[in-house]
Coordinates of N, CA and C in Angstrom, one line a residue:
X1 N -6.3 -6.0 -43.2 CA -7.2 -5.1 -42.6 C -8.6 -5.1 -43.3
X2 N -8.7 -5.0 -44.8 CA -9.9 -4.9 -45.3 C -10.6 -6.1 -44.7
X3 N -10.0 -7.5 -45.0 CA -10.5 -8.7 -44.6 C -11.1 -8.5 -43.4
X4 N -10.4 -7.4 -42.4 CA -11.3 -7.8 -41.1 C -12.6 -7.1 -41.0
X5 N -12.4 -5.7 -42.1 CA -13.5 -4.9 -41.9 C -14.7 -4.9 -42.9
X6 N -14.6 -5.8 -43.7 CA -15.5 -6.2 -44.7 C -15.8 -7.8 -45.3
X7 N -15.8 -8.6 -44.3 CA -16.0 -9.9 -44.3 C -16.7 -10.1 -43.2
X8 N -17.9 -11.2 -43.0 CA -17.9 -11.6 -42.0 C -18.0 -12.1 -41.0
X9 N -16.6 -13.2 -41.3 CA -16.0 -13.6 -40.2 C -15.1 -12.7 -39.6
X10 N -14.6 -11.7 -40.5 CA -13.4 -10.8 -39.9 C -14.2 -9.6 -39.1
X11 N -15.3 -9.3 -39.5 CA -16.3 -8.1 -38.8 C -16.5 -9.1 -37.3
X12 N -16.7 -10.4 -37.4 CA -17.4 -10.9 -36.0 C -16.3 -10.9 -35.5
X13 N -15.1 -11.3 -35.9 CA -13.7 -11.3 -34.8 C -13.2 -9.8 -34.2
X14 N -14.0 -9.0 -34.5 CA -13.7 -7.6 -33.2 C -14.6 -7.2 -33.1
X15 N -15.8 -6.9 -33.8 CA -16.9 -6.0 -33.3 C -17.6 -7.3 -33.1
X16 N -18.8 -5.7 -32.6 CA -20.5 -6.9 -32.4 C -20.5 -8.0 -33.4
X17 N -21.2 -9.3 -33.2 CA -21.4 -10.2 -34.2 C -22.4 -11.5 -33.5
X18 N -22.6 -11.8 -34.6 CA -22.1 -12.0 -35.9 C -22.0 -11.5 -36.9
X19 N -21.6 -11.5 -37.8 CA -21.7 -10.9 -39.1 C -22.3 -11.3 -40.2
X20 N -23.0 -11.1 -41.3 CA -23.1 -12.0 -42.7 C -22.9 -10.3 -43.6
X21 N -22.1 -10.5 -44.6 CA -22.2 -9.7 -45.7 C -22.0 -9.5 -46.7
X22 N -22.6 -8.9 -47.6 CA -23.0 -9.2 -49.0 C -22.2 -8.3 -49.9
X23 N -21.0 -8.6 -50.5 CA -19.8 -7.8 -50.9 C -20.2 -7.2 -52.2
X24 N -21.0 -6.2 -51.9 CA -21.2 -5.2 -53.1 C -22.0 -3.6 -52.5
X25 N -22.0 -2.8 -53.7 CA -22.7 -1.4 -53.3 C -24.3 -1.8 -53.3
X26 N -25.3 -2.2 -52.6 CA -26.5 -2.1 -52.4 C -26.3 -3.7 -51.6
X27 N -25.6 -4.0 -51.7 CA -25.6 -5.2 -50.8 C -25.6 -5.0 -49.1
X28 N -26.4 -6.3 -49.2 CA -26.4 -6.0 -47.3 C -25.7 -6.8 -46.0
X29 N -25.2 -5.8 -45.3 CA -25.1 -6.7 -43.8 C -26.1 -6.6 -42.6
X30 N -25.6 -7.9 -42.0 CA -26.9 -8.3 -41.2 C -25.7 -8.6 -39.8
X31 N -26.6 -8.3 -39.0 CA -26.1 -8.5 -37.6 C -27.2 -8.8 -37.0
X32 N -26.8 -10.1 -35.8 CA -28.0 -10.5 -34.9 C -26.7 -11.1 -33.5
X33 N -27.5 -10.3 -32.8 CA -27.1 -10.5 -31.0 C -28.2 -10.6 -30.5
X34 N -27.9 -12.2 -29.6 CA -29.0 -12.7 -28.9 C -30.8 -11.8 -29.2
X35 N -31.5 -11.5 -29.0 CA -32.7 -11.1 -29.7 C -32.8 -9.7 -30.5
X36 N -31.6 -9.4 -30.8 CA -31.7 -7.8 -31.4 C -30.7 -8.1 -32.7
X37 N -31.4 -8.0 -33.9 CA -30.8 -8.1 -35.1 C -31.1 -6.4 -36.0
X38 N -30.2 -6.4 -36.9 CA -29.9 -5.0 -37.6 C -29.7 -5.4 -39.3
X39 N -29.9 -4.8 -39.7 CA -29.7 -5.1 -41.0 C -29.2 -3.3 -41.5
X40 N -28.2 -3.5 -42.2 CA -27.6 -2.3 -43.2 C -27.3 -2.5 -44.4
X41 N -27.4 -1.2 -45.3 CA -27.0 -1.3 -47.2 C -25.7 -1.1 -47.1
X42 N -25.0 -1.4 -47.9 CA -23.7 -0.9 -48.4 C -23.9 -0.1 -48.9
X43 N -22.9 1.6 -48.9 CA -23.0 2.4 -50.0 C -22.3 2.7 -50.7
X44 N -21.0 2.1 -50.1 CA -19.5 2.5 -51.2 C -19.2 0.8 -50.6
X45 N -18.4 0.5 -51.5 CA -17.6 -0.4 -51.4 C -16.3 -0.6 -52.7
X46 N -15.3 -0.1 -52.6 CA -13.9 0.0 -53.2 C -13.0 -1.1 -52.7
X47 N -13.0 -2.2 -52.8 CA -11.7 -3.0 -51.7 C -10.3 -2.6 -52.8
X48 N -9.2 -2.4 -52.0 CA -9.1 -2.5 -50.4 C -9.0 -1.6 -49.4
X49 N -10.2 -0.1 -50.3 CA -9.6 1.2 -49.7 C -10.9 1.7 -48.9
X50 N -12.1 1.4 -49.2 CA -13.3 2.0 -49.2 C -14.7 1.5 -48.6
X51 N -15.0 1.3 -47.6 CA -16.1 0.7 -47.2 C -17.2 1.3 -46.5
X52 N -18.4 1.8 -47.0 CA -19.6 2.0 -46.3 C -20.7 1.9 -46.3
X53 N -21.5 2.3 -44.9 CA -22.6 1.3 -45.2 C -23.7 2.0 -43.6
X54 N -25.0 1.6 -44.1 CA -25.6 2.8 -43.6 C -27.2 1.6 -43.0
X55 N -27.9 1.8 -41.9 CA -28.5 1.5 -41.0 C -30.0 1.5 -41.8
X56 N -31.1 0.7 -41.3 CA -32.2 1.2 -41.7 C -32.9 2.2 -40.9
X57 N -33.1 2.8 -41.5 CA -33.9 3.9 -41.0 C -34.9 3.9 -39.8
X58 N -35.3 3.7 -38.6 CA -35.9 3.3 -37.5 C -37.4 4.4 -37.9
X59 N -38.5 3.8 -36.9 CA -39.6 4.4 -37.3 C -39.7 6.3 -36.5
X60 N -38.4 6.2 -36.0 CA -38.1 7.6 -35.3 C -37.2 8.6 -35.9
X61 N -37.0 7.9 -37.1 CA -35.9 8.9 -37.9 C -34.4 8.5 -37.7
X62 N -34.1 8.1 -36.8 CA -32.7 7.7 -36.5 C -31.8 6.6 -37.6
X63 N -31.0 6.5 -37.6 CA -30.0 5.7 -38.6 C -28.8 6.1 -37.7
X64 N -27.8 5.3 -38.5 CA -26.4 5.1 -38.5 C -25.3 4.6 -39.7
X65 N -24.3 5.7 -40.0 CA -23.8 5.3 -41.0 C -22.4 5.2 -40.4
X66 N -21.6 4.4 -41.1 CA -20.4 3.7 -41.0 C -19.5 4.1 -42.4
X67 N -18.4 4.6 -42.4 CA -17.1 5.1 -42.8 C -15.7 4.7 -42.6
X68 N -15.9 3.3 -43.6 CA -13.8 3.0 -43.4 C -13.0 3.4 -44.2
X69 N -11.5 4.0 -44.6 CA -11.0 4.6 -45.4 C -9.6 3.7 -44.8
X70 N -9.3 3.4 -45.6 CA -8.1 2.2 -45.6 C -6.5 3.0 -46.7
X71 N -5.4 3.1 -45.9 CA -4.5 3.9 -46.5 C -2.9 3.6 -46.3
X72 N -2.4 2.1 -47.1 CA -1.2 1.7 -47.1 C 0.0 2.8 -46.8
X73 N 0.3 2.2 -46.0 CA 1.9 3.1 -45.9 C 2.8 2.2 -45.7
X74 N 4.4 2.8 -45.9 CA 5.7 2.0 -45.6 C 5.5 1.1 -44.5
X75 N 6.6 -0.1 -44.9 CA 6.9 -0.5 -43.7 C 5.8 -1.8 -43.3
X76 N 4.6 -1.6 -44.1 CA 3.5 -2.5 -44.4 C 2.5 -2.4 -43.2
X77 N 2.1 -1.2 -43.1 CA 1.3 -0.6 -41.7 C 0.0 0.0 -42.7
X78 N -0.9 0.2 -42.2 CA -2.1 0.4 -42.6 C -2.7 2.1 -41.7
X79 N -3.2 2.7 -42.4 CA -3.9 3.7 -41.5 C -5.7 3.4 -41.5
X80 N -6.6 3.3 -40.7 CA -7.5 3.6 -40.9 C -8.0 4.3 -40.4
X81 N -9.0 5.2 -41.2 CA -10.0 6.3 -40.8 C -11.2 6.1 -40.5
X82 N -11.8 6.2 -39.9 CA -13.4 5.9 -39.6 C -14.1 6.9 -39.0
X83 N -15.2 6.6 -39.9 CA -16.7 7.8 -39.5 C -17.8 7.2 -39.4
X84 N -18.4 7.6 -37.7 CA -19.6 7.2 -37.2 C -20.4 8.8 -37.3
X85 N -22.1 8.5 -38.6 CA -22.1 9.2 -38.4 C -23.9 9.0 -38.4
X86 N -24.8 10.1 -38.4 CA -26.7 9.3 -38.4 C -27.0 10.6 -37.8
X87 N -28.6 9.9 -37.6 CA -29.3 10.7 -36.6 C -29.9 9.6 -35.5
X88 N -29.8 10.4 -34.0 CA -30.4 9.7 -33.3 C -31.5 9.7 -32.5
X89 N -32.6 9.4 -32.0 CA -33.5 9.3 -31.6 C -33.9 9.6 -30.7
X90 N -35.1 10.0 -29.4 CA -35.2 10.3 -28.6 C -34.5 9.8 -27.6
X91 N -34.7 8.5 -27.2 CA -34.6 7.7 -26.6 C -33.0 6.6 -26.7
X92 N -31.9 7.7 -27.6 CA -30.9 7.0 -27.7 C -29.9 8.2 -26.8
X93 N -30.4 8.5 -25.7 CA -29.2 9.8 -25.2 C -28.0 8.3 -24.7
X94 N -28.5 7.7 -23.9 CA -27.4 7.0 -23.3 C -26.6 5.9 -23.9
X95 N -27.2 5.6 -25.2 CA -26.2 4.9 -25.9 C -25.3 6.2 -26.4
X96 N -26.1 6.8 -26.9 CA -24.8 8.3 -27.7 C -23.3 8.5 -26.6
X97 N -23.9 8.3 -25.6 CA -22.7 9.2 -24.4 C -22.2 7.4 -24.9
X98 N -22.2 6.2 -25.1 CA -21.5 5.3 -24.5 C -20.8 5.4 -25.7
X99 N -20.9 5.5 -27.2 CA -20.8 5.2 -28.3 C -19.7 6.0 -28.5
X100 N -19.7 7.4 -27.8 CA -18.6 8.6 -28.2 C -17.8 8.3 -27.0
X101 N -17.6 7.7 -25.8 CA -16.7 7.8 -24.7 C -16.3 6.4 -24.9
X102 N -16.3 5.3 -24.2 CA -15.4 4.1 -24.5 C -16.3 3.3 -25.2
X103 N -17.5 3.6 -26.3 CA -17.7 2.5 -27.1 C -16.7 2.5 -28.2
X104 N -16.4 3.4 -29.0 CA -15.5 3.2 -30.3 C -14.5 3.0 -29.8
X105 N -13.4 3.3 -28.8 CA -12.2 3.3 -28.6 C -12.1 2.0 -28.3
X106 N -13.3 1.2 -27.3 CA -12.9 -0.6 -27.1 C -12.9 -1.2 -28.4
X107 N -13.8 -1.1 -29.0 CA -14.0 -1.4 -30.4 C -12.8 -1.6 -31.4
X108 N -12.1 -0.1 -31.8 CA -11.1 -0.3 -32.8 C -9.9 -0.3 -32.0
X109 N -9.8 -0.5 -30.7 CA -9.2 -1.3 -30.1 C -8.7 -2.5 -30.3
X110 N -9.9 -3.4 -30.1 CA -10.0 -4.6 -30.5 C -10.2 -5.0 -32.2
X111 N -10.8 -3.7 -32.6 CA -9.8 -4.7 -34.3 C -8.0 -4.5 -34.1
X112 N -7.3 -3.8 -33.6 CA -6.2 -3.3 -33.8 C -5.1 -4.5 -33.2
X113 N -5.9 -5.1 -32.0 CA -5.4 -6.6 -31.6 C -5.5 -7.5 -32.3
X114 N -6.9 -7.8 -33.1 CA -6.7 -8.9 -33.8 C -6.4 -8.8 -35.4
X115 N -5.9 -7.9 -35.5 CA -5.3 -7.7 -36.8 C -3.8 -8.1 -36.5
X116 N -3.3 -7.6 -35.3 CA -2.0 -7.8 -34.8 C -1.9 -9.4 -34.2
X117 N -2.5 -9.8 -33.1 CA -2.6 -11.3 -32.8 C -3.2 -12.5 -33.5
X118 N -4.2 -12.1 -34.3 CA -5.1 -13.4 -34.5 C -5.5 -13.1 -36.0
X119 N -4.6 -11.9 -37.0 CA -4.8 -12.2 -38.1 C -5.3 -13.7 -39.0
X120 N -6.2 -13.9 -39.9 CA -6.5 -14.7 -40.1 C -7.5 -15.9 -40.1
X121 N -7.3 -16.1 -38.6 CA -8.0 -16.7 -37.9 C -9.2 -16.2 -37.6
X122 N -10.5 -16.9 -38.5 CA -12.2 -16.5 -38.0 C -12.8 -16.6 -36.3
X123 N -12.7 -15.5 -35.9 CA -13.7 -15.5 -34.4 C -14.8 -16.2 -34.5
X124 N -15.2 -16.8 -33.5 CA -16.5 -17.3 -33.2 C -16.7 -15.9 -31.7
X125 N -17.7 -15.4 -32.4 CA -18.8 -14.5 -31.5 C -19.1 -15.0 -30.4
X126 N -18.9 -14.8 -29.2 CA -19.4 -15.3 -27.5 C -20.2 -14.7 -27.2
X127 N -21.8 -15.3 -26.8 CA -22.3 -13.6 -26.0 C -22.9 -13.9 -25.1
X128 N -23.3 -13.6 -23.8 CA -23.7 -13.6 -22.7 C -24.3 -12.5 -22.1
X129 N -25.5 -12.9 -21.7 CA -25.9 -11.8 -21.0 C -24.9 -11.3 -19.2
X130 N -25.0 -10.0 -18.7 CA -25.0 -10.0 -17.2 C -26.6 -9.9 -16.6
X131 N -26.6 -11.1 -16.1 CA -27.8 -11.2 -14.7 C -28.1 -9.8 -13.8
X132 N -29.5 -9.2 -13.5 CA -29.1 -8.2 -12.3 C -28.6 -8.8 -11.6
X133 N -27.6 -7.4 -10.7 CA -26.9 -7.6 -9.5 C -27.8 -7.6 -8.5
X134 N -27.8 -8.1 -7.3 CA -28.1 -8.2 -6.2 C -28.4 -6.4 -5.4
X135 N -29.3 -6.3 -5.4 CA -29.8 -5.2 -4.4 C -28.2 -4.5 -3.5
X136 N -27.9 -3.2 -4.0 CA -26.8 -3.0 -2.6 C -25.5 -3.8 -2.8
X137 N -25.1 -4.2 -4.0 CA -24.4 -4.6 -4.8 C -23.3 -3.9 -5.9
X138 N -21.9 -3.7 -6.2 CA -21.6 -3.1 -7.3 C -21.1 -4.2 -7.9
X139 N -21.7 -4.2 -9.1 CA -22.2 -5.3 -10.2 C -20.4 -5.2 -10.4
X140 N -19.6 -4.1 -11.0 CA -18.3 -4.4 -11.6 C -17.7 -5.3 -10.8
X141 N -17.7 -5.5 -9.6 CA -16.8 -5.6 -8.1 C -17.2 -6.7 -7.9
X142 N -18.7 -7.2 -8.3 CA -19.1 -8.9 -8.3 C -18.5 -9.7 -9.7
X143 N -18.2 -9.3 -10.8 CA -18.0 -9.4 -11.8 C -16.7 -10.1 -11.5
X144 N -15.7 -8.6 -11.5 CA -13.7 -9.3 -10.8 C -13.9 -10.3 -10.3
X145 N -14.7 -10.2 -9.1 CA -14.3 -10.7 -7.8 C -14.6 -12.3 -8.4
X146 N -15.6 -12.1 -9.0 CA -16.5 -13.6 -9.5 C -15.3 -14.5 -10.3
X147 N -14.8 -13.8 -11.0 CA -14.2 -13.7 -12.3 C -12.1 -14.4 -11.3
X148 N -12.7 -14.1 -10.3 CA -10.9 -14.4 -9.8 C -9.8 -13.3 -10.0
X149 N -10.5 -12.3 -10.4 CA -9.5 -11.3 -10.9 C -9.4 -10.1 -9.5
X150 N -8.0 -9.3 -9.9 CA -7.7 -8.7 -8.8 C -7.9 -6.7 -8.9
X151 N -8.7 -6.0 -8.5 CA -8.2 -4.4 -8.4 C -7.1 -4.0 -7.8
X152 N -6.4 -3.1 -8.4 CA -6.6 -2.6 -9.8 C -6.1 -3.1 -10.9
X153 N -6.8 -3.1 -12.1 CA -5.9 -3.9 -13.2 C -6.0 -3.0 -14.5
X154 N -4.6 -3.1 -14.9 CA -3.9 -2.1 -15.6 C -3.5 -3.1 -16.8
X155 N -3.5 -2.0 -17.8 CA -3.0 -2.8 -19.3 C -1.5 -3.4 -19.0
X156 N -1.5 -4.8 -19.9 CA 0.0 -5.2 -19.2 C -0.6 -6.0 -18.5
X157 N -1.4 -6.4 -17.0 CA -1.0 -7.4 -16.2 C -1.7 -8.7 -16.4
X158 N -0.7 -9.4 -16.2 CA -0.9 -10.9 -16.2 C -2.5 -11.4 -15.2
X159 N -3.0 -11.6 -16.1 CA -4.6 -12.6 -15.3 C -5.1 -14.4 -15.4
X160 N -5.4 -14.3 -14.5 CA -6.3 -16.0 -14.9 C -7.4 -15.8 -14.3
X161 N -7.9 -16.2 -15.3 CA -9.7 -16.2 -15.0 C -10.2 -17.5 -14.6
X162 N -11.5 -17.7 -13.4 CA -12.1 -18.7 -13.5 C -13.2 -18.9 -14.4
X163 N -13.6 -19.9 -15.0 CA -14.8 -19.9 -15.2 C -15.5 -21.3 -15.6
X164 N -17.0 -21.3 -15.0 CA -17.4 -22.5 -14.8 C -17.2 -23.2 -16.4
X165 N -17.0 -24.6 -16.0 CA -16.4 -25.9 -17.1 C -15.3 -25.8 -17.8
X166 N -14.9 -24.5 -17.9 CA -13.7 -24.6 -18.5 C -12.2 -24.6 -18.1
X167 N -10.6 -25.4 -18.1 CA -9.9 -24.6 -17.7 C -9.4 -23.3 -17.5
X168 N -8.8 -23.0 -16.3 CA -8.6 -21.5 -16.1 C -7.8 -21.0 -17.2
X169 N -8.2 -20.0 -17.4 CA -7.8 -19.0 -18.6 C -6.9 -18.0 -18.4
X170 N -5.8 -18.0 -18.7 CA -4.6 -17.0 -18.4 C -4.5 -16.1 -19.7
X171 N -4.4 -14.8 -18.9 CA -4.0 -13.7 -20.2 C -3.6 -12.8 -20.1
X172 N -3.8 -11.5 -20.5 CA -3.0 -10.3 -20.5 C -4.2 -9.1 -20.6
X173 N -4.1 -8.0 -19.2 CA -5.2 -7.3 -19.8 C -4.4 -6.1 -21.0
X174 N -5.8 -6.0 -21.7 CA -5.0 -5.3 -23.1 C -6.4 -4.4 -23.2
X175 N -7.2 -3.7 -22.6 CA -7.9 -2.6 -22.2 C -8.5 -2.4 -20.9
X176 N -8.6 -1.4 -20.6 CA -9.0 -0.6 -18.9 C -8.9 0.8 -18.7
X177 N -10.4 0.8 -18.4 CA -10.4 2.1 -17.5 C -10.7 2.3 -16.5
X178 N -9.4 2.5 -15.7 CA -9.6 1.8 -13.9 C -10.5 3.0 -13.4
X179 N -10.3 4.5 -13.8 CA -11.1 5.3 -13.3 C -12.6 5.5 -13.7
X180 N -13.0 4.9 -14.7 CA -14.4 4.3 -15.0 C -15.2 3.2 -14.4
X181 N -14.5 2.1 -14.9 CA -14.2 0.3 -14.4 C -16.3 0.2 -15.2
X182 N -16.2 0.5 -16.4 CA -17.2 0.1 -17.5 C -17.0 -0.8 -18.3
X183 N -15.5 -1.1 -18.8 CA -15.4 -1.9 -19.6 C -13.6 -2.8 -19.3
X184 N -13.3 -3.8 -19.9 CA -12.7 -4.6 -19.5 C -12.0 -5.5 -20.9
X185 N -10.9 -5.4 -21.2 CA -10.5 -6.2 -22.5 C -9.3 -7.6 -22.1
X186 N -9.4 -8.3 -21.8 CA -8.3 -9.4 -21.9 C -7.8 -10.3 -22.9
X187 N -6.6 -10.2 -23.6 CA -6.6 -11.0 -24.3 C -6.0 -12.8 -24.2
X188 N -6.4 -13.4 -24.1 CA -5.8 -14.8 -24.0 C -5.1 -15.5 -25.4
X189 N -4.7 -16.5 -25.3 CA -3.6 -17.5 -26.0 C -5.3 -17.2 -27.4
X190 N -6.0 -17.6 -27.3 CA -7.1 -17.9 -28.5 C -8.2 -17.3 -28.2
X191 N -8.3 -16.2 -27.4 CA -9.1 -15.3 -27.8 C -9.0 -14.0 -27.3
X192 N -9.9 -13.1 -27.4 CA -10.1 -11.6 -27.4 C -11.2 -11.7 -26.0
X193 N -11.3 -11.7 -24.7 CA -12.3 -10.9 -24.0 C -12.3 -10.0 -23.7
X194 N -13.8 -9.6 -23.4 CA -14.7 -8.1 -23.9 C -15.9 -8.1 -22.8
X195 N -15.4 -7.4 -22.0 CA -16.6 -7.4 -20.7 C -17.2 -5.5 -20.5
X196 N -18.6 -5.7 -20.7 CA -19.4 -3.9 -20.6 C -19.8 -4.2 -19.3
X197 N -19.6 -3.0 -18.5 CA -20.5 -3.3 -17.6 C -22.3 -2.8 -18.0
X198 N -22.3 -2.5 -19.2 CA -23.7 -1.8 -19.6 C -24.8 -3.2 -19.5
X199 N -24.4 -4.8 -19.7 CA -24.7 -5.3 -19.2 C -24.9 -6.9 -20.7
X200 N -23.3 -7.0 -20.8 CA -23.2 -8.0 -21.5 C -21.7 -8.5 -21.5
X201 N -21.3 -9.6 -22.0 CA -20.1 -10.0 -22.3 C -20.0 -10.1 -23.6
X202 N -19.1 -9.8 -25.0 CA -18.8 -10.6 -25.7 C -17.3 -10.4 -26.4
X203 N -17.0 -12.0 -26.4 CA -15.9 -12.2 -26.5 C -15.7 -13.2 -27.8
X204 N -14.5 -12.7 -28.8 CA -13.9 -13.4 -29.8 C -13.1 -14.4 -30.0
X205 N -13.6 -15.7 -29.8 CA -13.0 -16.7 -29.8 C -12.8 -17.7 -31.0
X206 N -11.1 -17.8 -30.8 CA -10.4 -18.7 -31.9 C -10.0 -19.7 -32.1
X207 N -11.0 -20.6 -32.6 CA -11.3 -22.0 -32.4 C -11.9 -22.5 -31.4
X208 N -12.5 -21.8 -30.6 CA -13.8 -22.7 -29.5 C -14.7 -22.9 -29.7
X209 N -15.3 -24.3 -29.3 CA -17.0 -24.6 -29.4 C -17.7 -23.4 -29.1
X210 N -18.2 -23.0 -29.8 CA -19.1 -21.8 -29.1 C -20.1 -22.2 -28.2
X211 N -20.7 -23.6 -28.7 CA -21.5 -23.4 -28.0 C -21.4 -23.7 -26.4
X212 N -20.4 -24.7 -26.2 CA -19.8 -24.8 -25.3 C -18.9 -23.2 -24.1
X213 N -18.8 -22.7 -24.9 CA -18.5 -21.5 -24.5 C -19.0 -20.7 -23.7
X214 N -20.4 -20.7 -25.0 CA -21.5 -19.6 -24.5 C -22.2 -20.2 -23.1
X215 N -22.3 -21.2 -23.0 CA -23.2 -21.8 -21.7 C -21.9 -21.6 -20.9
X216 N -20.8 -22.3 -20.8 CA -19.5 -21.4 -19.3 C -19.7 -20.2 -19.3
X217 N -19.8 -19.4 -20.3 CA -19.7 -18.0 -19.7 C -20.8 -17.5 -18.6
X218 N -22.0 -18.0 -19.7 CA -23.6 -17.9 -18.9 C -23.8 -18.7 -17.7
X219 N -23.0 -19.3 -17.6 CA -23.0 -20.3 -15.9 C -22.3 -19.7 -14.8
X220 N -21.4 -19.0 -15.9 CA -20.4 -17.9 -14.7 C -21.4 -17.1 -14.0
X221 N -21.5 -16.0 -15.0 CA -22.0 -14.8 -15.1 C -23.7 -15.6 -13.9
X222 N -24.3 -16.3 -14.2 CA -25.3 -16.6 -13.0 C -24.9 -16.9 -12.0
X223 N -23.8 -17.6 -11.9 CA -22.8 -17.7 -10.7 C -22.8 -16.6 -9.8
X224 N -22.3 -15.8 -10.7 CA -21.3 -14.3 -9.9 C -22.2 -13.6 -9.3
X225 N -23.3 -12.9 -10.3 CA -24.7 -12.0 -9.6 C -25.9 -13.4 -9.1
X226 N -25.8 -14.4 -8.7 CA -26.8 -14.8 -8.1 C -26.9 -14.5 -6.4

C-alpha cells in the first residue's frame, strides 16, 4: 500500500498521472496531464505509516492538501485513512461538488483494485481527451453505445469493448453509477479503465505501449462524438 501511495509509478497506477516523487519532507511531487501540470511539497513523510503533502498555493489563495495514514492489521489487511483538505477558489464550485460526490470514491476505489489485482505491477497513465458531443446529443449514451457496451451496467457484468486498432477488450465492470451515469470503471486482464463523463478518459495500463494506446483511445473517442 505505501508503495502505491508514495511512489511514482504506484501513485500513476490509480490516480491522476503521471507521477514523479521526491521521497522526503520538503521534497516534491509533480503531476502533468496532457497540458495541466501541478507541483506539491511533501509535509510529513514517515514510511510505511505517514504521507503528506500540500499544493502550491494559486494566485487566488486556493491550495490542496493531501493526508494518508496507513494502519496494519491482522490477517495482513491494511486500513487507510485519508484527508482531502485546502482552500478553494472562486471559480472551483464545480470541481468541489465533483471531488466530494464521485471524485474520491472512483479514486480510492481504484487504488483498492490495484492493490488487490495488479499489485506490483507499474501502470502506464492513458489519457484521452472526450471530443464535444454533437449538438442534441447525450455524450454518456454516445460514449456506451460507441464503446459496444450495453445499458444498464452494473458492477459484476461481463463487457467487451471496441476500440479502434486494438483487439476487443473483455472485462468486468468494477464501478457505476447507473443513477448518475458520470463515471465508469472497468477492469480488464492488464488494466484499470476509468471513463468521466466531465470530459476525459484515463486509464491504468499494465504493460501497454502507451503510446500506442493513447492514439486508440483518441481514435475512439473521435470516432464516437464525431
Amino acid at each position: 500500500m505505501w508503495d502505491a501511495i508514495a511512489t511514482g509509478p504506484g501513485m500513476s497506477s490509480w490516480f491522476m498521472g503521471p507521477h514523479e516523487i521526491d521521497p522526503a519532507v520538503g521534497g516534491k511531487i509533480k503531476l502533468t496531464i496532457g497540458d495541466f501540470s501541478e507541483q506539491s511539497t511533501i509535509t510529513a513523510w514517515d514510511p510505511p505509516k505517514h504521507l503528506a503533502y500540500e499544493t502550491t498555493t494559486g494566485d487566488d489563495g486556493s491550495f490542496h492538501a493531501m493526508e494518508y495514514l496507513l494502519e496494519a492489521k491482522d490477517g495482513g489487511s491494511t486500513v487507510l485513512r485519508f484527508v482531502h483538505s485546502g482552500r478553494i477558489g472562486p471559480e472551483w464550485g464545480d470541481e468541489y461538488v465533483d471531488m466530494t460526490t464521485s471524485g474520491w470514491d472512483f479514486y480510492l476505489h481504484t487504488l483498492g483494485q490495484y492493490v488487490r489485482y495488479f499489485a506490483g505491477r507499474p501502470g502506464t497513465y492513458v489519457y484521452a481527451q472526450l471530443p464535444k458531443a454533437p449538438d442534441g446529443t447525450d455524450p454518456w449514451s454516445l460514449l456506451v453505445d460507441g464503446l459496444g457496451l450495453t445499458e444498464p451496467l452494473r458492477v459484476g457484468d461481463p463487457v467487451r469493448m471496441a476500440v479502434d486498432g486494438l483487439d476487443p477488450i473483455d472485462g468486468v465492470v468494477d464501478y457505476t453509477i447507473p443513477q448518475v451515469r458520470e463515471v465508469l470503471g472497468i477492469r480488464g486482464k492488464d488494466a484499470l479503465y476509468r471513463f468521466h463523463s466531465s470530459g476525459a478518459i484515463g486509464h491504468h495500463c499494465f504493460g501497454a505501449d502507451a503510446e500506442k494506446a493513447t492514439k486508440a483511445w483518441q481514435d475512439t473517442l473521435n470516432r464516437v462524438y464525431r
